[in-house]
Amino acid sequence: MENIFTNGVLWFLAGLLLLLGELVMPGLVLIFFGLGAWVTALACLFFDIGINVQLAIFLASSIISLALLRKAIREKYMNFRQGPSGDLEDDYIGQTVTALQDFGANTPGKVSFRGSNWEAVSSSPVTKGQTLVITGFKSIRLTVEPLKTEVS
């Protein structure tokens, strides 16, 4: 029986795992190493190359794609504040959310906003069920503060 795990298949699977890792740990870095692995898989498909050349192709393609594309992709897909109208910012800032768990100051926790769970951080401790107001956001993390109520 022929071995199906050729170098090209292994590089393809490594790339797939790296791309899936980007979904688990978003930071917009693993995706470029996944693309580098896929470029290496293509090279292995068309050429009979040794491991040193494979590693060189992987590193070069990963670093080049990271250097050339990361800023453009980040600005287009992850920097919501720089929209032309500012409407998205208006949809978030000033809205109220509910804490789904206790979390400390400057420690990420979970909040509920418009029926979805969001990661949030606050400069003061938060208790489960507390109503908070959104003061900012970056990518998928909300910045919240306790809602100040007037005492009469």
Short mmCIF file of N, CA, C and O in Angstrom, two decimals, residues 19-151:
data_model
loop_
_atom_site.label_atom_id
_atom_site.label_comp_id
_atom_site.label_asym_id
_atom_site.label_seq_id
_atom_site.Cartn_x
_atom_site.Cartn_y
_atom_site.Cartn_z
N LEU A 19 -4.32 27.50 10.06
CA LEU A 19 -5.48 28.34 9.74
C LEU A 19 -6.60 28.15 10.76
O LEU A 19 -7.26 29.11 11.18
N LEU A 20 -6.82 26.92 11.19
CA LEU A 20 -7.82 26.66 12.22
C LEU A 20 -7.38 27.25 13.56
O LEU A 20 -8.20 27.73 14.34
N GLY A 21 -6.07 27.23 13.81
CA GLY A 21 -5.53 27.85 15.03
C GLY A 21 -5.80 29.34 15.06
O GLY A 21 -5.98 29.92 16.13
N GLU A 22 -5.83 29.97 13.91
CA GLU A 22 -6.14 31.41 13.85
C GLU A 22 -7.55 31.68 14.35
O GLU A 22 -7.81 32.71 14.97
N LEU A 23 -8.46 30.75 14.12
CA LEU A 23 -9.83 30.91 14.61
C LEU A 23 -9.89 30.82 16.12
O LEU A 23 -10.71 31.48 16.77
N VAL A 24 -9.04 29.99 16.70
CA VAL A 24 -9.03 29.78 18.15
C VAL A 24 -8.28 30.91 18.85
O VAL A 24 -8.70 31.38 19.90
N MET A 25 -7.18 31.34 18.27
CA MET A 25 -6.34 32.38 18.87
C MET A 25 -6.19 33.55 17.89
O MET A 25 -5.15 33.68 17.24
N PRO A 26 -7.23 34.37 17.72
CA PRO A 26 -7.14 35.43 16.72
C PRO A 26 -6.05 36.44 17.07
O PRO A 26 -5.99 36.94 18.16
N GLY A 27 -5.18 36.68 16.16
CA GLY A 27 -4.13 37.65 16.32
C GLY A 27 -3.59 38.04 14.97
O GLY A 27 -2.70 38.86 14.85
N LEU A 28 -4.12 37.41 13.94
CA LEU A 28 -3.75 37.65 12.56
C LEU A 28 -2.27 37.41 12.31
O LEU A 28 -1.58 38.21 11.72
N VAL A 29 -1.76 36.29 12.82
CA VAL A 29 -0.38 35.88 12.54
C VAL A 29 -0.37 34.45 12.01
O VAL A 29 0.28 34.16 11.01
N LEU A 30 -1.08 33.56 12.68
CA LEU A 30 -1.06 32.15 12.28
C LEU A 30 -1.55 31.94 10.85
O LEU A 30 -1.10 31.01 10.18
N ILE A 31 -2.43 32.79 10.39
CA ILE A 31 -2.97 32.65 9.04
C ILE A 31 -1.85 32.72 8.00
O ILE A 31 -1.85 32.00 7.01
N PHE A 32 -0.84 33.56 8.24
CA PHE A 32 0.24 33.71 7.28
C PHE A 32 1.18 32.51 7.29
O PHE A 32 1.72 32.13 6.25
N PHE A 33 1.36 31.90 8.44
CA PHE A 33 2.16 30.68 8.50
C PHE A 33 1.39 29.53 7.86
O PHE A 33 2.00 28.64 7.25
N GLY A 34 0.08 29.54 7.97
CA GLY A 34 -0.74 28.55 7.27
C GLY A 34 -0.61 28.70 5.76
O GLY A 34 -0.49 27.72 5.02
N LEU A 35 -0.62 29.95 5.29
CA LEU A 35 -0.44 30.19 3.86
C LEU A 35 0.96 29.76 3.41
O LEU A 35 1.12 29.20 2.32
N GLY A 36 1.95 30.02 4.25
CA GLY A 36 3.31 29.58 3.94
C GLY A 36 3.41 28.07 3.82
O GLY A 36 4.11 27.53 2.95
N ALA A 37 2.70 27.36 4.69
CA ALA A 37 2.68 25.90 4.62
C ALA A 37 2.01 25.42 3.33
O ALA A 37 2.46 24.45 2.72
N TRP A 38 0.97 26.12 2.91
CA TRP A 38 0.29 25.74 1.67
C TRP A 38 1.16 26.03 0.44
O TRP A 38 1.15 25.28 -0.53
N VAL A 39 1.91 27.12 0.46
CA VAL A 39 2.85 27.41 -0.63
C VAL A 39 3.89 26.29 -0.69
O VAL A 39 4.25 25.80 -1.77
N THR A 40 4.37 25.86 0.45
CA THR A 40 5.34 24.77 0.51
C THR A 40 4.72 23.46 0.00
O THR A 40 5.37 22.69 -0.70
N ALA A 41 3.45 23.23 0.34
CA ALA A 41 2.76 22.03 -0.16
C ALA A 41 2.69 22.05 -1.69
O ALA A 41 2.91 21.01 -2.34
N LEU A 42 2.41 23.22 -2.26
CA LEU A 42 2.37 23.33 -3.73
C LEU A 42 3.75 23.07 -4.33
O LEU A 42 3.87 22.39 -5.36
N ALA A 43 4.78 23.60 -3.70
CA ALA A 43 6.14 23.37 -4.19
C ALA A 43 6.48 21.88 -4.14
O ALA A 43 7.10 21.35 -5.08
N CYS A 44 6.07 21.20 -3.08
CA CYS A 44 6.33 19.75 -2.95
C CYS A 44 5.54 18.96 -3.99
O CYS A 44 5.99 17.90 -4.43
N LEU A 45 4.39 19.47 -4.39
CA LEU A 45 3.57 18.79 -5.39
C LEU A 45 4.24 18.79 -6.76
O LEU A 45 4.18 17.81 -7.49
N PHE A 46 4.90 19.92 -7.10
CA PHE A 46 5.48 20.06 -8.43
C PHE A 46 6.97 19.72 -8.51
O PHE A 46 7.49 19.45 -9.59
N PHE A 47 7.67 19.77 -7.38
CA PHE A 47 9.12 19.55 -7.40
C PHE A 47 9.50 18.54 -6.31
O PHE A 47 8.88 18.50 -5.26
N ASP A 48 10.55 17.80 -6.57
CA ASP A 48 11.10 16.88 -5.57
C ASP A 48 12.19 17.63 -4.82
O ASP A 48 13.33 17.74 -5.30
N ILE A 49 11.85 18.20 -3.66
CA ILE A 49 12.78 19.06 -2.93
C ILE A 49 13.03 18.48 -1.54
O ILE A 49 12.18 17.81 -0.95
N GLY A 50 14.20 18.77 -1.01
CA GLY A 50 14.59 18.28 0.30
C GLY A 50 13.98 19.11 1.42
O GLY A 50 13.41 20.18 1.20
N ILE A 51 14.16 18.63 2.64
CA ILE A 51 13.55 19.28 3.81
C ILE A 51 14.12 20.68 4.03
O ILE A 51 13.39 21.58 4.44
N ASN A 52 15.41 20.90 3.76
CA ASN A 52 15.99 22.23 3.96
C ASN A 52 15.36 23.25 3.02
O ASN A 52 15.06 24.38 3.42
N VAL A 53 15.14 22.87 1.77
CA VAL A 53 14.50 23.77 0.81
C VAL A 53 13.04 23.98 1.21
O VAL A 53 12.52 25.09 1.10
N GLN A 54 12.39 22.94 1.68
CA GLN A 54 11.00 23.07 2.12
C GLN A 54 10.89 24.08 3.26
O GLN A 54 10.00 24.94 3.26
N LEU A 55 11.79 23.96 4.24
CA LEU A 55 11.76 24.90 5.36
C LEU A 55 12.06 26.32 4.91
O LEU A 55 11.45 27.28 5.40
N ALA A 56 12.98 26.47 3.96
CA ALA A 56 13.30 27.80 3.44
C ALA A 56 12.08 28.40 2.73
O ALA A 56 11.77 29.59 2.90
N ILE A 57 11.40 27.60 1.91
CA ILE A 57 10.20 28.07 1.23
C ILE A 57 9.12 28.45 2.24
O ILE A 57 8.48 29.50 2.13
N PHE A 58 8.93 27.61 3.25
CA PHE A 58 7.94 27.88 4.28
C PHE A 58 8.23 29.20 5.00
O PHE A 58 7.36 30.06 5.12
N LEU A 59 9.46 29.36 5.47
CA LEU A 59 9.80 30.58 6.20
C LEU A 59 9.72 31.82 5.31
O LEU A 59 9.16 32.85 5.72
N ALA A 60 10.25 31.72 4.11
CA ALA A 60 10.24 32.88 3.21
C ALA A 60 8.82 33.29 2.84
O ALA A 60 8.46 34.47 2.93
N SER A 61 8.00 32.33 2.44
CA SER A 61 6.63 32.68 2.03
C SER A 61 5.81 33.17 3.22
O SER A 61 4.98 34.07 3.07
N SER A 62 6.03 32.61 4.39
CA SER A 62 5.29 33.05 5.58
C SER A 62 5.67 34.48 5.95
O SER A 62 4.80 35.33 6.19
N ILE A 63 6.95 34.76 6.00
CA ILE A 63 7.41 36.09 6.40
C ILE A 63 7.05 37.14 5.36
O ILE A 63 6.63 38.25 5.70
N ILE A 64 7.19 36.80 4.08
CA ILE A 64 6.84 37.76 3.03
C ILE A 64 5.35 38.08 3.06
O ILE A 64 4.94 39.24 2.99
N SER A 65 4.51 37.06 3.18
CA SER A 65 3.06 37.31 3.23
C SER A 65 2.69 38.08 4.50
O SER A 65 1.84 38.98 4.46
N LEU A 66 3.34 37.79 5.60
CA LEU A 66 3.08 38.52 6.84
C LEU A 66 3.45 39.98 6.69
O LEU A 66 2.69 40.88 7.04
N ALA A 67 4.62 40.24 6.12
CA ALA A 67 5.09 41.62 5.97
C ALA A 67 4.25 42.41 4.98
O ALA A 67 3.98 43.60 5.19
N LEU A 68 3.81 41.77 3.91
CA LEU A 68 3.09 42.50 2.86
C LEU A 68 1.60 42.63 3.10
O LEU A 68 0.99 43.61 2.68
N LEU A 69 0.99 41.66 3.77
CA LEU A 69 -0.47 41.63 3.84
C LEU A 69 -1.08 41.91 5.20
O LEU A 69 -2.25 42.27 5.27
N ARG A 70 -0.34 41.76 6.28
CA ARG A 70 -0.95 41.86 7.62
C ARG A 70 -1.59 43.22 7.87
O ARG A 70 -2.72 43.32 8.32
N LYS A 71 -0.88 44.28 7.56
CA LYS A 71 -1.41 45.62 7.82
C LYS A 71 -2.67 45.89 7.00
O LYS A 71 -3.66 46.39 7.52
N ALA A 72 -2.64 45.51 5.74
CA ALA A 72 -3.80 45.75 4.88
C ALA A 72 -5.02 44.95 5.34
O ALA A 72 -6.13 45.48 5.40
N ILE A 73 -4.80 43.70 5.71
CA ILE A 73 -5.92 42.87 6.17
C ILE A 73 -6.45 43.38 7.50
O ILE A 73 -7.65 43.45 7.72
N ARG A 74 -5.55 43.75 8.40
CA ARG A 74 -5.97 44.26 9.71
C ARG A 74 -6.81 45.53 9.55
O ARG A 74 -7.84 45.68 10.18
N GLU A 75 -6.37 46.45 8.70
CA GLU A 75 -7.12 47.70 8.50
C GLU A 75 -8.48 47.44 7.86
O GLU A 75 -9.46 48.06 8.22
N LYS A 76 -8.53 46.51 6.92
CA LYS A 76 -9.78 46.26 6.21
C LYS A 76 -10.80 45.49 7.04
O LYS A 76 -11.98 45.81 7.03
N TYR A 77 -10.33 44.48 7.80
CA TYR A 77 -11.27 43.59 8.45
C TYR A 77 -11.33 43.68 9.97
O TYR A 77 -12.26 43.20 10.56
N MET A 78 -10.33 44.28 10.61
CA MET A 78 -10.30 44.23 12.06
C MET A 78 -10.33 45.60 12.74
O MET A 78 -10.49 45.68 13.94
N ASN A 79 -10.17 46.67 12.03
CA ASN A 79 -10.14 47.98 12.65
C ASN A 79 -11.46 48.68 12.38
O ASN A 79 -11.57 49.51 11.49
N PHE A 80 -12.47 48.38 13.18
CA PHE A 80 -13.81 48.86 12.93
C PHE A 80 -13.96 50.37 13.13
O PHE A 80 -14.83 50.97 12.59
N ARG A 81 -13.11 50.99 13.90
CA ARG A 81 -13.25 52.41 14.20
C ARG A 81 -12.93 53.31 13.03
O ARG A 81 -13.33 54.44 13.02
N GLN A 82 -12.20 52.83 12.06
CA GLN A 82 -11.79 53.69 10.98
C GLN A 82 -12.75 53.63 9.81
O GLN A 82 -12.36 53.85 8.68
N GLY A 83 -14.00 53.35 10.07
CA GLY A 83 -15.00 53.35 9.02
C GLY A 83 -15.27 54.76 8.56
O GLY A 83 -15.07 55.73 9.28
N PRO A 84 -15.75 54.95 7.33
CA PRO A 84 -15.95 56.29 6.81
C PRO A 84 -17.04 57.07 7.53
O PRO A 84 -16.95 58.28 7.65
N SER A 85 -18.05 56.40 8.03
CA SER A 85 -19.16 57.15 8.62
C SER A 85 -19.14 57.16 10.14
O SER A 85 -19.79 58.00 10.75
N GLY A 86 -18.44 56.23 10.76
CA GLY A 86 -18.44 56.15 12.21
C GLY A 86 -19.71 55.51 12.76
O GLY A 86 -19.91 55.47 13.96
N ASP A 87 -20.59 54.99 11.88
CA ASP A 87 -21.85 54.41 12.33
C ASP A 87 -21.65 53.21 13.24
O ASP A 87 -22.37 53.03 14.20
N LEU A 88 -20.67 52.38 12.93
CA LEU A 88 -20.43 51.20 13.75
C LEU A 88 -20.03 51.59 15.16
O LEU A 88 -20.48 51.00 16.13
N GLU A 89 -19.21 52.63 15.29
CA GLU A 89 -18.82 53.11 16.61
C GLU A 89 -20.06 53.60 17.36
O GLU A 89 -20.21 53.32 18.55
N ASP A 90 -20.95 54.29 16.67
CA ASP A 90 -22.17 54.78 17.31
C ASP A 90 -23.07 53.63 17.76
O ASP A 90 -23.80 53.75 18.73
N ASP A 91 -23.02 52.50 17.07
CA ASP A 91 -23.83 51.34 17.44
C ASP A 91 -23.34 50.68 18.73
O ASP A 91 -24.09 49.97 19.38
N TYR A 92 -22.11 50.88 19.10
CA TYR A 92 -21.53 50.23 20.27
C TYR A 92 -21.40 51.18 21.46
O TYR A 92 -21.85 50.85 22.55
N ILE A 93 -20.73 52.29 21.28
CA ILE A 93 -20.42 53.20 22.38
C ILE A 93 -21.70 53.71 23.03
O ILE A 93 -22.62 54.17 22.37
N GLY A 94 -21.74 53.59 24.36
CA GLY A 94 -22.90 54.07 25.11
C GLY A 94 -23.99 53.04 25.31
O GLY A 94 -24.92 53.26 26.08
N GLN A 95 -23.89 51.91 24.64
CA GLN A 95 -24.90 50.85 24.79
C GLN A 95 -24.63 50.08 26.09
O GLN A 95 -23.51 50.05 26.59
N THR A 96 -25.66 49.47 26.62
CA THR A 96 -25.51 48.73 27.88
C THR A 96 -25.38 47.23 27.59
O THR A 96 -25.93 46.72 26.62
N VAL A 97 -24.63 46.57 28.46
CA VAL A 97 -24.42 45.12 28.39
C VAL A 97 -24.61 44.56 29.79
O VAL A 97 -24.62 45.30 30.78
N THR A 98 -24.75 43.24 29.86
CA THR A 98 -24.88 42.57 31.15
C THR A 98 -23.73 41.60 31.33
O THR A 98 -23.42 40.82 30.43
N ALA A 99 -23.10 41.65 32.49
CA ALA A 99 -21.98 40.76 32.79
C ALA A 99 -22.49 39.33 32.97
O ALA A 99 -23.45 39.10 33.70
N LEU A 100 -21.84 38.39 32.30
CA LEU A 100 -22.21 36.98 32.41
C LEU A 100 -21.42 36.25 33.47
O LEU A 100 -21.73 35.12 33.81
N GLN A 101 -20.39 36.91 33.99
CA GLN A 101 -19.53 36.31 35.01
C GLN A 101 -18.83 37.42 35.78
O GLN A 101 -18.80 38.56 35.35
N ASP A 102 -18.28 37.06 36.93
CA ASP A 102 -17.44 38.00 37.66
C ASP A 102 -16.09 38.07 36.96
O ASP A 102 -15.59 37.06 36.49
N PHE A 103 -15.54 39.27 36.87
CA PHE A 103 -14.16 39.41 36.40
C PHE A 103 -13.53 40.64 37.02
O PHE A 103 -14.21 41.61 37.34
N GLY A 104 -12.24 40.56 37.23
CA GLY A 104 -11.50 41.61 37.91
C GLY A 104 -11.14 42.75 36.98
O GLY A 104 -11.35 42.70 35.77
N ALA A 105 -10.59 43.79 37.57
CA ALA A 105 -10.15 44.95 36.81
C ALA A 105 -9.05 44.53 35.83
O ALA A 105 -8.15 43.79 36.19
N ASN A 106 -9.18 45.00 34.60
CA ASN A 106 -8.21 44.73 33.53
C ASN A 106 -8.02 43.24 33.24
O ASN A 106 -6.98 42.82 32.75
N THR A 107 -9.03 42.44 33.60
CA THR A 107 -9.02 41.01 33.32
C THR A 107 -10.20 40.72 32.38
O THR A 107 -11.32 41.13 32.68
N PRO A 108 -9.99 40.04 31.28
CA PRO A 108 -11.09 39.76 30.36
C PRO A 108 -12.19 38.92 31.01
O PRO A 108 -11.91 38.03 31.81
N GLY A 109 -13.42 39.23 30.65
CA GLY A 109 -14.57 38.47 31.10
C GLY A 109 -15.60 38.43 29.99
O GLY A 109 -15.38 38.94 28.89
N LYS A 110 -16.75 37.85 30.26
CA LYS A 110 -17.80 37.71 29.25
C LYS A 110 -19.00 38.58 29.60
O LYS A 110 -19.40 38.68 30.76
N VAL A 111 -19.56 39.22 28.56
CA VAL A 111 -20.77 40.03 28.72
C VAL A 111 -21.75 39.64 27.61
O VAL A 111 -21.36 39.06 26.60
N SER A 112 -23.00 39.97 27.82
CA SER A 112 -24.03 39.73 26.82
C SER A 112 -24.41 41.06 26.19
O SER A 112 -24.74 42.02 26.89
N PHE A 113 -24.37 41.12 24.86
CA PHE A 113 -24.72 42.34 24.12
C PHE A 113 -25.49 41.92 22.89
O PHE A 113 -25.01 41.17 22.06
N ARG A 114 -26.74 42.37 22.81
CA ARG A 114 -27.62 42.08 21.68
C ARG A 114 -27.75 40.58 21.41
O ARG A 114 -27.70 40.14 20.28
N GLY A 115 -27.85 39.81 22.47
CA GLY A 115 -28.08 38.38 22.34
C GLY A 115 -26.85 37.54 22.07
O GLY A 115 -26.96 36.34 21.88
N SER A 116 -25.67 38.16 22.06
CA SER A 116 -24.43 37.42 21.82
C SER A 116 -23.48 37.60 22.99
O SER A 116 -23.53 38.62 23.67
N ASN A 117 -22.62 36.63 23.19
CA ASN A 117 -21.59 36.73 24.22
C ASN A 117 -20.35 37.40 23.63
O ASN A 117 -19.91 37.03 22.54
N TRP A 118 -19.82 38.37 24.37
CA TRP A 118 -18.65 39.12 23.93
C TRP A 118 -17.59 39.07 25.02
O TRP A 118 -17.91 39.01 26.20
N GLU A 119 -16.34 39.16 24.63
CA GLU A 119 -15.26 39.32 25.59
C GLU A 119 -15.19 40.81 25.92
O GLU A 119 -15.33 41.66 25.05
N ALA A 120 -14.99 41.11 27.20
CA ALA A 120 -14.95 42.51 27.63
C ALA A 120 -13.90 42.67 28.71
O ALA A 120 -13.51 41.72 29.38
N VAL A 121 -13.46 43.91 28.86
CA VAL A 121 -12.50 44.25 29.90
C VAL A 121 -12.95 45.56 30.53
O VAL A 121 -13.52 46.42 29.86
N SER A 122 -12.75 45.69 31.84
CA SER A 122 -13.15 46.88 32.58
C SER A 122 -12.00 47.32 33.47
O SER A 122 -11.19 46.49 33.90
N SER A 123 -11.95 48.61 33.77
CA SER A 123 -10.90 49.11 34.67
C SER A 123 -11.27 48.91 36.14
O SER A 123 -10.47 49.19 37.02
N SER A 124 -12.48 48.43 36.39
CA SER A 124 -12.89 48.15 37.76
C SER A 124 -13.52 46.75 37.82
O SER A 124 -13.97 46.23 36.81
N PRO A 125 -13.56 46.13 39.00
CA PRO A 125 -14.13 44.78 39.12
C PRO A 125 -15.60 44.75 38.73
O PRO A 125 -16.33 45.72 38.94
N VAL A 126 -16.03 43.64 38.16
CA VAL A 126 -17.39 43.47 37.68
C VAL A 126 -17.97 42.21 38.31
O VAL A 126 -17.28 41.20 38.44
N THR A 127 -19.25 42.27 38.68
CA THR A 127 -19.93 41.10 39.23
C THR A 127 -20.96 40.58 38.24
O THR A 127 -21.50 41.34 37.43
N LYS A 128 -21.24 39.30 38.31
CA LYS A 128 -22.19 38.66 37.41
C LYS A 128 -23.55 39.35 37.53
O LYS A 128 -24.03 39.64 38.62
N GLY A 129 -24.17 39.64 36.39
CA GLY A 129 -25.48 40.28 36.36
C GLY A 129 -25.43 41.80 36.39
O GLY A 129 -26.46 42.46 36.21
N GLN A 130 -24.27 42.38 36.61
CA GLN A 130 -24.13 43.83 36.68
C GLN A 130 -24.34 44.44 35.30
O GLN A 130 -23.93 43.90 34.27
N THR A 131 -25.02 45.60 35.27
CA THR A 131 -25.22 46.33 34.02
C THR A 131 -24.03 47.25 33.80
O THR A 131 -23.62 47.98 34.69
N LEU A 132 -23.50 47.19 32.58
CA LEU A 132 -22.31 47.95 32.23
C LEU A 132 -22.59 48.76 30.98
O LEU A 132 -23.51 48.46 30.22
N VAL A 133 -21.79 49.78 30.74
CA VAL A 133 -21.91 50.60 29.54
C VAL A 133 -20.63 50.43 28.71
O VAL A 133 -19.52 50.37 29.26
N ILE A 134 -20.79 50.34 27.41
CA ILE A 134 -19.64 50.19 26.52
C ILE A 134 -19.00 51.56 26.32
O ILE A 134 -19.65 52.51 25.92
N THR A 135 -17.69 51.63 26.60
CA THR A 135 -16.96 52.88 26.43
C THR A 135 -15.99 52.83 25.25
O THR A 135 -15.45 53.85 24.85
N GLY A 136 -15.75 51.64 24.72
CA GLY A 136 -14.86 51.49 23.58
C GLY A 136 -14.82 50.04 23.14
O GLY A 136 -15.40 49.17 23.78
N PHE A 137 -14.12 49.80 22.06
CA PHE A 137 -13.96 48.44 21.58
C PHE A 137 -12.75 48.39 20.66
O PHE A 137 -12.36 49.39 20.07
N LYS A 138 -12.15 47.22 20.59
CA LYS A 138 -11.06 46.97 19.66
C LYS A 138 -11.21 45.55 19.16
O LYS A 138 -11.19 44.62 19.95
N SER A 139 -11.43 45.43 17.88
CA SER A 139 -11.63 44.14 17.25
C SER A 139 -12.85 43.47 17.88
O SER A 139 -13.96 43.97 17.74
N ILE A 140 -12.66 42.37 18.62
CA ILE A 140 -13.79 41.65 19.19
C ILE A 140 -13.87 41.79 20.71
O ILE A 140 -14.59 41.06 21.37
N ARG A 141 -13.13 42.73 21.29
CA ARG A 141 -13.15 42.93 22.74
C ARG A 141 -13.76 44.30 23.06
O ARG A 141 -13.30 45.32 22.58
N LEU A 142 -14.78 44.27 23.90
CA LEU A 142 -15.43 45.51 24.33
C LEU A 142 -14.73 46.05 25.58
O LEU A 142 -14.28 45.30 26.42
N THR A 143 -14.67 47.37 25.69
CA THR A 143 -14.24 48.02 26.90
C THR A 143 -15.49 48.53 27.60
O THR A 143 -16.28 49.26 26.98
N VAL A 144 -15.69 48.14 28.85
CA VAL A 144 -16.92 48.48 29.56
C VAL A 144 -16.59 49.10 30.91
O VAL A 144 -15.50 48.94 31.45
N GLU A 145 -17.57 49.82 31.42
CA GLU A 145 -17.48 50.41 32.76
C GLU A 145 -18.83 50.22 33.43
O GLU A 145 -19.87 50.18 32.77
N PRO A 146 -18.83 50.15 34.75
CA PRO A 146 -20.12 50.03 35.46
C PRO A 146 -21.02 51.22 35.15
O PRO A 146 -20.56 52.35 35.02
N LEU A 147 -22.31 50.92 35.00
CA LEU A 147 -23.28 51.96 34.73
C LEU A 147 -23.49 52.80 35.98
O LEU A 147 -23.77 52.28 37.05
N LYS A 148 -23.31 54.10 35.85
CA LYS A 148 -23.48 54.99 36.99
C LYS A 148 -24.95 55.36 37.09
O LYS A 148 -25.55 55.82 36.14
N THR A 149 -25.54 55.14 38.25
CA THR A 149 -26.93 55.47 38.48
C THR A 149 -26.99 56.66 39.42
O THR A 149 -26.18 56.81 40.34
N GLU A 150 -27.97 57.52 39.19
CA GLU A 150 -28.15 58.68 40.04
C GLU A 150 -28.88 58.29 41.32
O GLU A 150 -29.85 57.56 41.30
N VAL A 151 -28.39 58.80 42.44
CA VAL A 151 -29.03 58.55 43.72
C VAL A 151 -29.79 59.81 44.11
O VAL A 151 -29.23 60.89 44.15
#
